[in-house]
Coordinates of C-alpha atoms in Angstrom, one line a residue:
Chain Y
M21 CA 74.9 116.8 71.8
S22 CA 73.8 119.8 73.9
F23 CA 75.8 122.9 74.6
A24 CA 76.1 121.9 78.2
F25 CA 77.5 118.6 77.3
A26 CA 80.1 120.1 74.9
V27 CA 81.3 122.3 77.7
C28 CA 81.3 119.4 80.1
L29 CA 83.4 117.3 77.6
A30 CA 85.9 120.2 77.1
A31 CA 86.2 120.6 80.9
V32 CA 86.9 116.9 81.4
F33 CA 89.7 116.9 78.8
G34 CA 91.1 120.3 79.9
L35 CA 91.2 119.4 83.6
A36 CA 92.6 115.9 83.0
A37 CA 95.2 117.2 80.7
I38 CA 96.7 119.6 83.3
G39 CA 97.0 116.7 85.8
T40 CA 93.8 117.0 87.8
P41 CA 93.0 113.5 89.3
I42 CA 90.7 111.9 86.7
G43 CA 87.9 111.3 89.2
Y44 CA 87.8 114.9 90.3
S45 CA 88.0 116.1 86.6
L46 CA 84.8 114.1 86.0
L47 CA 83.1 115.3 89.2
V48 CA 83.9 119.0 88.4
S49 CA 82.8 118.7 84.8
A50 CA 79.6 116.9 85.8
T51 CA 78.7 119.6 88.2
L52 CA 79.4 122.2 85.5
Y53 CA 77.1 120.3 83.2
L54 CA 74.3 120.3 85.8
A55 CA 74.8 124.0 86.4
I56 CA 74.6 125.0 82.7
D57 CA 71.7 122.7 82.2
G58 CA 69.8 124.2 85.1
A59 CA 69.5 120.8 86.8
D60 CA 69.7 120.1 90.5
L61 CA 73.4 120.1 91.5
A62 CA 72.6 117.3 94.0
L63 CA 72.4 114.9 91.1
A64 CA 76.2 114.5 91.2
A65 CA 76.1 113.5 94.8
E66 CA 73.1 111.3 94.3
Q67 CA 74.7 109.4 91.4
L68 CA 77.9 108.9 93.3
I69 CA 76.4 107.8 96.6
Q70 CA 73.8 105.5 95.0
S71 CA 76.1 103.8 92.6
I72 CA 78.7 103.0 95.2
Y73 CA 76.1 102.1 97.9
D74 CA 74.0 99.9 95.7
G75 CA 76.9 98.5 93.7
Y76 CA 77.2 95.2 95.5
T77 CA 79.4 93.6 92.8
L78 CA 81.9 96.4 93.2
L79 CA 82.6 95.2 96.7
A80 CA 84.7 92.5 95.1
V81 CA 87.2 95.2 94.3
P82 CA 88.5 96.0 97.8
L83 CA 88.5 92.3 98.6
F84 CA 90.6 91.3 95.6
I85 CA 93.0 94.1 96.4
I86 CA 93.4 93.0 100.0
A87 CA 93.9 89.3 98.9
A88 CA 96.7 90.3 96.4
N89 CA 98.4 92.5 99.0
I90 CA 98.4 89.7 101.6
M91 CA 99.9 87.3 99.1
N92 CA 102.6 89.7 98.3
A93 CA 103.4 90.5 101.9
G94 CA 103.7 86.8 102.9
T95 CA 106.0 84.3 101.3
I96 CA 103.3 82.9 99.1
S97 CA 104.8 84.6 96.0
Q98 CA 108.3 83.2 96.8
R99 CA 107.0 79.6 97.1
L100 CA 105.1 79.9 93.8
L101 CA 108.3 81.1 92.1
T102 CA 110.3 78.1 93.4
F103 CA 107.6 75.9 92.0
C104 CA 107.7 77.7 88.6
V105 CA 111.5 77.4 88.4
A106 CA 111.1 73.6 88.9
V107 CA 108.5 73.4 86.1
V108 CA 109.8 75.6 83.3
G109 CA 113.3 76.7 84.5
R110 CA 114.9 73.9 82.5
F111 CA 113.9 75.3 79.0
R112 CA 115.8 77.8 77.0
G113 CA 115.1 81.3 78.3
G114 CA 114.1 79.5 81.5
M115 CA 113.8 82.4 83.9
G116 CA 111.8 84.3 81.4
H117 CA 109.3 81.4 81.2
V118 CA 109.3 81.3 85.0
N119 CA 108.3 85.0 85.0
I120 CA 105.5 84.4 82.6
L121 CA 104.2 81.2 84.3
S122 CA 104.3 82.8 87.7
S123 CA 102.2 85.7 86.3
L124 CA 99.7 83.2 84.9
I125 CA 99.3 81.4 88.3
F126 CA 99.4 84.6 90.3
S127 CA 96.8 86.1 88.0
G128 CA 94.5 83.3 89.1
M129 CA 94.6 84.9 92.5
S130 CA 94.9 88.6 92.4
G131 CA 93.0 90.2 89.6
S132 CA 95.3 93.2 89.4
A133 CA 98.1 93.7 87.0
V134 CA 99.8 96.3 89.2
A135 CA 99.8 93.9 92.2
D136 CA 101.3 91.2 90.0
A137 CA 104.1 93.5 88.8
A138 CA 104.9 95.1 92.2
G139 CA 104.8 91.9 94.1
I140 CA 105.9 88.6 92.5
G141 CA 107.1 90.6 89.4
K142 CA 109.6 92.5 91.4
I143 CA 111.1 89.3 92.9
I144 CA 111.3 87.5 89.6
T145 CA 112.8 90.5 87.8
E146 CA 115.7 90.5 90.4
M147 CA 116.1 86.7 90.0
M148 CA 116.4 87.0 86.2
I149 CA 119.0 89.7 86.5
K150 CA 121.0 87.7 89.1
T151 CA 121.5 84.8 86.7
G152 CA 123.6 87.2 84.6
H153 CA 122.1 86.0 81.4
Y154 CA 119.4 88.7 81.0
S155 CA 119.7 92.4 80.7
R156 CA 117.9 94.5 83.3
G157 CA 115.7 96.0 80.6
Y158 CA 114.7 92.6 79.3
A159 CA 113.9 91.2 82.7
A160 CA 111.7 94.2 83.5
A161 CA 110.0 94.0 80.0
V162 CA 109.1 90.3 80.5
T163 CA 107.6 91.2 83.9
A164 CA 105.6 94.1 82.4
A165 CA 104.3 92.1 79.5
S166 CA 103.3 89.1 81.5
A167 CA 101.6 91.2 84.2
T168 CA 99.0 92.2 81.6
I169 CA 97.6 88.7 81.8
G170 CA 96.7 89.3 85.5
P171 CA 93.3 90.8 84.9
I172 CA 92.4 88.5 82.0
I173 CA 92.5 85.3 83.9
P174 CA 90.0 85.4 86.7
P175 CA 89.6 87.0 89.2
S176 CA 89.8 90.4 87.5
I177 CA 89.0 93.8 88.8
P178 CA 88.7 95.3 85.2
M179 CA 86.2 92.6 84.3
V180 CA 84.1 93.5 87.4
M181 CA 84.1 97.1 86.1
Y182 CA 83.1 95.9 82.6
A183 CA 80.3 93.8 84.1
L184 CA 79.1 96.9 85.9
I185 CA 78.9 99.1 82.7
S186 CA 77.6 96.4 80.4
N187 CA 75.2 94.4 82.7
Q188 CA 76.9 91.1 81.8
S189 CA 77.4 88.3 84.3
I190 CA 80.7 88.5 86.1
G191 CA 80.8 84.7 86.2
Y192 CA 80.7 84.3 82.5
L193 CA 83.1 87.2 81.9
F194 CA 85.6 85.5 84.3
L195 CA 85.2 82.2 82.4
A196 CA 85.6 83.9 79.1
G197 CA 89.0 85.3 80.2
I198 CA 90.7 81.9 80.9
L199 CA 91.6 80.8 77.4
P200 CA 92.6 84.3 76.2
G201 CA 94.8 84.6 79.2
L202 CA 96.5 81.3 78.5
L203 CA 96.9 82.3 74.8
M204 CA 98.6 85.5 75.9
G205 CA 100.9 83.4 78.1
L206 CA 101.7 81.2 75.2
V207 CA 102.6 83.9 72.7
L208 CA 104.8 85.6 75.4
M209 CA 106.6 82.3 76.0
L210 CA 107.2 81.8 72.3
M211 CA 108.6 85.3 72.0
N212 CA 110.8 84.8 75.1
W213 CA 112.0 81.4 73.6
T214 CA 112.8 83.0 70.2
I215 CA 114.7 85.9 71.7
S216 CA 116.6 83.7 74.1
W217 CA 117.5 81.3 71.3
R218 CA 118.7 84.2 69.1
R219 CA 120.8 85.7 71.9
K220 CA 122.1 82.3 72.7
I221 CA 121.2 82.5 76.4
P222 CA 122.5 79.4 78.1
V223 CA 120.0 76.9 79.5
E224 CA 119.9 76.8 83.4
A225 CA 120.6 73.6 85.3
P226 CA 117.3 71.9 85.8
T227 CA 115.9 71.5 89.3
P228 CA 116.7 67.9 90.4
L229 CA 113.7 65.7 90.1
R230 CA 114.0 64.4 93.6
D231 CA 113.3 68.0 94.9
A232 CA 110.1 68.3 92.8
P233 CA 107.7 66.7 95.3
G234 CA 108.9 68.9 98.2
I235 CA 108.7 72.0 96.1
T236 CA 105.2 71.1 94.9
I237 CA 104.0 70.4 98.4
R238 CA 105.3 73.6 99.7
A239 CA 103.6 75.5 96.9
F240 CA 100.4 73.4 96.8
P241 CA 98.2 75.4 99.2
A242 CA 99.0 78.5 97.2
L243 CA 98.3 76.7 93.9
M244 CA 94.9 75.7 95.3
M245 CA 93.8 79.4 95.5
P246 CA 92.4 79.7 91.9
V247 CA 90.7 76.3 92.3
I248 CA 88.9 77.4 95.5
L249 CA 88.0 80.7 94.0
L250 CA 86.6 79.3 90.7
S251 CA 84.8 76.3 92.2
G252 CA 83.2 78.7 94.7
I253 CA 81.8 80.8 91.8
Y254 CA 80.9 78.1 89.3
G255 CA 79.8 75.5 91.8
G256 CA 77.1 78.1 92.5
A257 CA 78.1 78.2 96.2
T258 CA 79.1 81.8 96.4
T259 CA 78.7 85.0 94.6
P260 CA 81.8 86.4 92.9
T261 CA 82.0 89.0 95.7
E262 CA 81.9 86.4 98.4
A263 CA 84.4 84.3 96.5
A264 CA 86.7 87.4 96.7
A265 CA 86.3 87.5 100.4
I266 CA 87.1 83.8 100.7
A267 CA 90.2 84.3 98.5
A268 CA 91.4 87.0 100.9
L269 CA 90.6 84.9 104.0
Y270 CA 92.5 81.9 102.4
A271 CA 95.5 84.1 101.6
L272 CA 95.4 85.4 105.2
L273 CA 95.2 81.9 106.7
L274 CA 98.1 80.7 104.5
A275 CA 100.3 83.7 105.3
V276 CA 99.6 83.7 109.1
G277 CA 98.8 80.1 109.9
L278 CA 100.6 77.8 107.5
Y279 CA 103.5 79.8 106.3
R280 CA 103.9 82.0 109.5
S281 CA 105.2 84.8 107.4
L282 CA 103.0 87.7 108.2
R283 CA 103.4 89.7 111.4
L284 CA 100.8 91.9 113.0
R285 CA 102.6 95.1 112.2
E286 CA 103.0 94.1 108.6
F287 CA 99.3 93.1 108.4
Y288 CA 98.4 96.6 109.6
R289 CA 100.5 98.1 106.8
V290 CA 98.9 95.7 104.3
V291 CA 95.4 96.7 105.4
V292 CA 96.1 100.4 105.3
E293 CA 97.7 100.2 101.9
S294 CA 94.8 98.1 100.6
A295 CA 92.3 100.7 102.0
R296 CA 94.2 103.4 100.1
Q297 CA 94.2 101.4 96.8
S298 CA 90.5 100.6 97.3
A299 CA 89.7 104.3 97.7
T300 CA 91.8 105.2 94.6
V301 CA 89.8 102.8 92.5
G302 CA 86.5 103.5 94.2
I303 CA 86.6 107.3 93.7
V304 CA 87.3 106.9 90.0
I305 CA 84.4 104.4 89.7
G306 CA 82.0 106.7 91.6
C307 CA 82.9 109.8 89.6
A308 CA 82.9 107.9 86.3
L309 CA 79.4 106.7 87.0
I310 CA 78.2 110.3 87.5
F311 CA 79.7 111.1 84.1
N312 CA 78.1 108.0 82.6
Y313 CA 74.7 109.1 83.9
I314 CA 75.1 112.4 82.0
V315 CA 76.3 110.6 78.9
A316 CA 73.2 108.4 79.1
T317 CA 70.8 111.3 79.6
E318 CA 72.3 112.9 76.6
R319 CA 71.7 109.7 74.7
I320 CA 75.2 109.7 73.3
P321 CA 75.6 105.9 73.1
E322 CA 72.3 105.6 71.2
A323 CA 73.3 108.4 68.8
L324 CA 76.6 106.6 68.2
S325 CA 74.9 103.4 67.7
N326 CA 72.5 104.8 65.1
Q327 CA 75.3 106.5 63.2
M328 CA 77.3 103.3 63.1
S329 CA 74.4 101.3 61.8
E330 CA 73.8 103.8 59.1
L331 CA 77.4 103.3 58.0
Q332 CA 76.6 99.7 57.5
I333 CA 79.8 98.7 59.1
S334 CA 80.4 95.0 59.6
P335 CA 80.9 93.7 63.2
L336 CA 84.5 92.7 62.5
M337 CA 85.3 96.1 61.1
F338 CA 83.8 97.7 64.1
L339 CA 85.8 95.5 66.5
L340 CA 89.0 96.2 64.6
A341 CA 88.3 99.9 64.6
M342 CA 87.5 99.7 68.3
N343 CA 90.8 98.0 68.9
L344 CA 92.7 100.8 67.1
L345 CA 90.8 103.4 69.1
I346 CA 91.4 101.7 72.5
L347 CA 95.0 101.0 71.6
G348 CA 95.5 104.7 70.8
L349 CA 93.7 105.8 73.9
G350 CA 95.6 103.2 75.9
C351 CA 98.9 105.0 75.1
L352 CA 97.5 108.0 77.0
L353 CA 94.8 106.9 79.4
D354 CA 94.6 104.6 82.4
A355 CA 92.8 101.3 81.9
T356 CA 90.2 102.1 84.6
T357 CA 89.2 105.3 82.7
I358 CA 89.0 103.5 79.4
I359 CA 86.7 100.8 80.8
L360 CA 84.5 103.0 82.8
V361 CA 84.2 106.1 80.7
V362 CA 85.0 105.2 77.0
L363 CA 83.5 101.7 76.7
P364 CA 80.0 102.6 77.8
L365 CA 79.8 104.8 74.8
F366 CA 80.2 101.8 72.5
V367 CA 78.4 99.0 74.2
P368 CA 75.0 99.8 72.6
T369 CA 76.7 99.9 69.2
A370 CA 78.3 96.5 69.7
Q371 CA 75.0 95.1 70.8
A372 CA 73.2 96.6 67.8
L373 CA 75.8 95.0 65.5
G374 CA 75.1 91.6 67.0
I375 CA 78.5 91.3 68.7
D376 CA 78.4 89.2 71.8
L377 CA 78.9 91.5 74.8
V378 CA 81.0 89.0 76.7
H379 CA 83.3 88.6 73.7
F380 CA 83.4 92.3 73.3
G381 CA 84.3 92.7 76.9
V382 CA 87.2 90.3 76.8
V383 CA 88.6 91.9 73.7
M384 CA 88.3 95.4 75.1
V385 CA 89.7 94.4 78.5
V386 CA 92.7 92.6 76.9
N387 CA 93.2 95.7 74.8
A388 CA 93.0 98.1 77.8
M389 CA 95.6 95.9 79.5
L390 CA 98.0 96.3 76.6
G391 CA 97.5 100.0 77.2
L392 CA 99.3 99.4 80.5
I393 CA 102.6 98.7 78.6
T394 CA 102.2 101.1 75.7
P395 CA 104.4 104.1 76.1
P396 CA 104.3 107.0 76.9
Y397 CA 101.7 106.4 79.5
G398 CA 101.9 102.8 80.6
M399 CA 101.1 102.2 84.3
L400 CA 103.0 98.9 84.4
L401 CA 106.1 100.5 83.0
F402 CA 105.9 103.1 85.7
V403 CA 105.3 100.6 88.5
I404 CA 108.2 98.4 87.5
N405 CA 110.4 101.4 87.1
A406 CA 109.4 102.5 90.6
V407 CA 109.9 99.2 92.4
T408 CA 113.1 98.1 90.6
G409 CA 114.8 101.3 89.6
I410 CA 115.4 100.0 86.0
P411 CA 115.3 103.0 83.6
L412 CA 112.0 103.5 81.7
R413 CA 113.9 103.7 78.4
D414 CA 115.4 100.2 78.8
I415 CA 112.1 98.7 79.7
I416 CA 110.3 100.3 76.8
V417 CA 112.9 99.2 74.2
N418 CA 112.7 95.6 75.4
V419 CA 108.9 95.5 75.9
L420 CA 108.2 96.2 72.2
P421 CA 108.6 92.6 70.8
F422 CA 106.4 91.3 73.6
L423 CA 103.8 94.0 72.8
G424 CA 103.9 92.8 69.2
A425 CA 103.3 89.2 70.4
L426 CA 100.4 90.3 72.5
L427 CA 98.9 92.3 69.6
I428 CA 98.8 89.1 67.6
A429 CA 97.0 87.4 70.4
L430 CA 94.6 90.3 70.5
L431 CA 93.9 90.0 66.8
L432 CA 93.2 86.3 67.1
L433 CA 90.8 87.0 70.0
T434 CA 89.1 89.6 67.9
I435 CA 88.6 87.4 64.9
F436 CA 87.8 84.2 66.7
P437 CA 85.1 84.8 69.3
D438 CA 85.1 81.1 70.2
I439 CA 88.4 81.5 72.0
S440 CA 86.6 83.6 74.7
L441 CA 83.1 82.0 74.4
L442 CA 84.0 78.3 74.5
L443 CA 84.2 78.0 78.2
P444 CA 81.3 80.2 79.1
R445 CA 79.1 78.2 76.7
Y446 CA 80.3 75.0 78.2
F447 CA 79.0 76.3 81.5
G448 CA 75.6 77.3 80.1
Y449 CA 76.1 80.7 78.6
M450 CA 73.6 81.3 75.9
G451 CA 75.6 83.8 73.8
Chain L
M13 CA 102.2 121.7 113.8
Q14 CA 104.2 119.1 111.9
R15 CA 103.6 116.5 114.6
F16 CA 99.9 117.4 114.7
I17 CA 99.6 116.8 111.0
K18 CA 101.5 113.5 111.3
L19 CA 99.1 112.4 114.0
L20 CA 96.1 113.3 111.9
R21 CA 97.5 111.4 109.0
K22 CA 98.0 108.3 111.2
I23 CA 94.5 108.5 112.4
A24 CA 93.0 109.0 108.9
D25 CA 95.0 105.9 107.7
G26 CA 94.0 103.9 110.8
V27 CA 90.3 104.7 110.3
A28 CA 90.4 103.7 106.6
G29 CA 92.3 100.5 107.5
A30 CA 89.8 99.7 110.2
M31 CA 86.9 100.2 107.8
L32 CA 88.4 97.8 105.3
A33 CA 89.3 95.2 108.0
T34 CA 85.7 95.4 109.3
L35 CA 84.3 95.1 105.8
F36 CA 86.4 91.9 105.3
A37 CA 85.3 90.5 108.7
V38 CA 81.6 91.2 108.0
F39 CA 82.0 89.2 104.7
I40 CA 83.5 86.3 106.6
I41 CA 80.6 86.4 109.1
Q42 CA 78.1 86.5 106.3
I43 CA 79.6 83.5 104.5
A44 CA 80.0 81.6 107.7
A45 CA 76.4 82.3 108.8
R46 CA 75.0 81.3 105.4
Y47 CA 77.1 78.3 104.4
V48 CA 78.3 76.9 107.7
F49 CA 75.5 77.6 110.2
N50 CA 72.7 77.9 107.5
L51 CA 71.5 81.1 109.1
P52 CA 71.2 83.8 106.4
V53 CA 71.7 87.3 107.9
G54 CA 70.3 90.4 106.4
W55 CA 72.3 93.1 108.3
T56 CA 75.6 92.2 106.7
Q57 CA 74.9 93.6 103.2
E58 CA 73.8 96.9 104.7
V59 CA 76.9 97.2 106.8
Q60 CA 79.1 96.2 103.8
A61 CA 77.5 98.8 101.5
T62 CA 77.9 101.5 104.2
L63 CA 81.5 100.6 104.9
W64 CA 82.4 100.6 101.2
L65 CA 80.8 104.0 100.7
W66 CA 82.6 105.4 103.7
L67 CA 85.9 103.8 102.8
V68 CA 85.9 105.3 99.3
L69 CA 84.9 108.8 100.3
W70 CA 86.9 108.9 103.6
G71 CA 89.9 107.5 101.8
A72 CA 89.7 109.8 98.9
A73 CA 89.3 112.9 101.1
F74 CA 91.9 112.1 103.8
C75 CA 94.2 109.3 102.9
L76 CA 95.0 109.5 99.2
R77 CA 98.2 111.4 98.4
D78 CA 97.9 113.3 95.2
E79 CA 100.2 110.8 93.5
D80 CA 98.0 107.9 94.5
Q81 CA 95.2 109.3 92.4
V82 CA 94.6 108.0 88.9
K83 CA 95.6 110.8 86.6
F84 CA 97.2 111.8 83.3
D85 CA 100.3 113.8 84.4
L86 CA 102.4 113.5 81.3
L87 CA 101.9 117.2 80.3
Y88 CA 102.2 118.2 83.9
H89 CA 105.7 116.7 84.3
M90 CA 106.9 118.0 81.0
A91 CA 105.9 121.6 81.8
P92 CA 108.3 124.1 83.4
I93 CA 107.7 124.8 87.1
R94 CA 105.9 128.0 86.4
W95 CA 103.3 126.2 84.4
Q96 CA 103.1 123.4 86.9
R97 CA 102.1 126.0 89.4
I98 CA 99.4 127.3 87.1
F99 CA 98.1 123.8 86.3
A100 CA 98.0 122.8 90.0
G101 CA 96.4 126.2 90.9
L102 CA 93.7 125.8 88.2
A103 CA 92.9 122.3 89.2
A104 CA 92.6 123.3 92.9
V105 CA 90.4 126.3 92.0
S106 CA 88.0 124.3 89.9
I107 CA 87.7 121.6 92.4
V108 CA 87.0 124.0 95.3
I109 CA 84.5 126.0 93.3
A110 CA 82.6 123.0 91.9
V111 CA 82.4 121.1 95.2
A112 CA 81.5 124.2 97.2
A113 CA 78.8 125.2 94.7
A114 CA 77.2 121.8 94.9
L115 CA 77.5 121.5 98.6
P116 CA 74.2 123.1 99.6
A117 CA 72.3 120.9 97.1
A118 CA 74.2 117.9 98.3
W119 CA 73.4 118.7 101.9
D120 CA 69.7 119.0 101.0
Y121 CA 69.9 115.6 99.3
V122 CA 71.6 113.9 102.3
D123 CA 69.3 115.7 104.8
F124 CA 66.2 114.5 102.9
Y125 CA 67.2 110.9 103.8
Y126 CA 66.7 111.7 107.4
R127 CA 63.2 110.3 107.0
K128 CA 64.3 107.1 105.3
R129 CA 65.6 104.2 107.3
S130 CA 67.6 101.2 106.2
A131 CA 65.6 98.0 105.6
V132 CA 67.2 95.8 108.3
L133 CA 69.1 97.8 110.8
Q134 CA 66.6 100.8 110.7
V135 CA 69.5 103.3 110.6
R136 CA 68.5 106.7 109.3
M137 CA 70.0 106.9 105.8
K138 CA 71.1 110.5 106.4
W139 CA 73.8 109.2 108.7
V140 CA 75.0 106.7 106.1
F141 CA 75.1 109.3 103.3
I142 CA 76.6 112.1 105.5
I143 CA 80.0 110.9 104.5
Y144 CA 79.5 112.7 101.2
I145 CA 79.4 116.0 103.1
V146 CA 82.5 115.1 105.0
F147 CA 84.2 114.2 101.7
S148 CA 83.1 117.5 100.1
V149 CA 84.3 119.6 103.0
G150 CA 87.6 117.6 103.1
L151 CA 88.2 118.3 99.4
I152 CA 87.4 122.0 99.8
V153 CA 89.8 122.3 102.8
R154 CA 92.6 120.3 101.2
Y155 CA 92.6 122.0 97.9
T156 CA 92.2 125.5 99.5
L157 CA 95.3 124.8 101.6
G158 CA 97.1 123.6 98.5
L159 CA 96.1 126.8 96.7
I160 CA 97.4 129.0 99.5
A161 CA 100.7 127.1 99.6
I162 CA 101.1 127.7 95.8
L163 CA 100.3 131.4 96.2
R164 CA 102.6 131.8 99.2
S165 CA 105.8 130.5 97.8
P166 CA 106.1 132.0 94.3
D167 CA 109.2 130.1 93.1
A168 CA 108.8 126.6 94.6
P169 CA 107.3 123.8 92.6
P170 CA 103.7 123.3 93.7
S171 CA 103.3 121.1 96.7
R172 CA 100.4 118.9 95.6
P173 CA 97.7 119.1 98.2
S174 CA 98.1 116.1 100.5
L175 CA 98.3 115.2 104.2
H176 CA 101.2 113.0 103.2
P177 CA 104.8 114.2 102.7
P178 CA 106.3 113.3 99.3
E179 CA 109.1 111.1 100.7
E180 CA 106.5 108.6 101.7
A181 CA 105.5 108.1 98.1
R182 CA 106.0 104.8 96.5

């Protein structure tokens, strides 16, 4: 590691610690590095411009954002919830299961945990509280925990970012997320059932069977979204980026045409908000890629890889150590930063140890998503606190058992690569 | 002055929204052309890449409120106001210095692309990449104004540099 890079690293941590936006901390530190190194200062501009301009797959990001926001603005979320109530509302802890199931379905559409929590999550949290059986903290905790599934089941913005830094196929990464996402849903439902049983939460009156067909028909077009999206990608018809555009168009058609729930004024608001969110993510990606360029010129990932292989560490030990590291970092850092800045350091090591990079990606993305609900810095905790007004303390206390359940799921995913690799292999992945 | 800033804010948001809406529309055109009419079009990818670049840099410079940015503000919020002012000041100074120092080199880089044209639409790439200069100047102006505001009111909590008033925050 050169002197310039040591200064650069200190600057990143220093600036980020005092609350400078992460993107700009990276940009400033990279410029500082170039200055000390005597390199052309234009390299920062060049890396940022070229990586965004040439990053065609990244275009999926704004499109998935706009799709999620359209679904939240229209009544699509509402219809999905009615459907979920009809399906799992009858079991013990019913509304908790509804919350988790709706996250599973919604995550097949939006690709963003925050969109899940702020949209459908906000509605279901209020519904849970209204039944009078669940505390506010518990309702918010289930919403937070289940929102982490959003980016595991495709589509997924974090997986797009991982594909970018690891050169893996987005299509296979998306496929690899499906079973792990379902597993996460399963452990959360088990935990919800256990807690509801212990607290003797009464069972809700089941939705009458004669209403079921109507409810299903009303939700059907929305339920078709994941099917359209995935068959577009895996049928080979569209690129993942184009599939994202189709998803957004489909959401728009549903909201405007079929459900007549989105007015022009609101659509404008949705577009502007989506543009803002796209820029938020985009600038971090652009600046992180400048930083990654410097990390690569310094040959840091190779050095790490060599050191690790000298340690003769087993692949499983490496994965477990990585999990601990990312969980620790996840308590403090944003998932975007972890995936774009921290993971590139370790991808070569994982490869050298013979770990499948799709499996590695799924485990690391799941882990980074758990970081969204680990205090003190958990983005989902903040978002739910902001949209529902439920105190952070209450959410955090109640989210811990669910975090525990998700950690077990993470451990299973780490030890058994087949959970992630089964579907991609079925579709021709040679990993 | 207040009304003027409000107007600027509306325009900045509108432009970003229009870019995203156009990006979306161009995708739909591309998909329709390729799969429905079987007419592959080449210009769409160029327009998409340009709009994406412009959306990110324009949005970051003019639309994002400071609280929209991804950041680690745990220490910041725990610190007393005096320290918050120092933190915000330091951040602003380093951003202004770094971006301003790199500006001439960045300009040379962008200007160099005057000679290169895009593959399909034959647009001079300088005019595509010029948004980086707009972004740089936008950042310098915003964070300089933020710094001035901190220095001017010695007791107030630092107003984070933004075109958007805090009450609009989510």
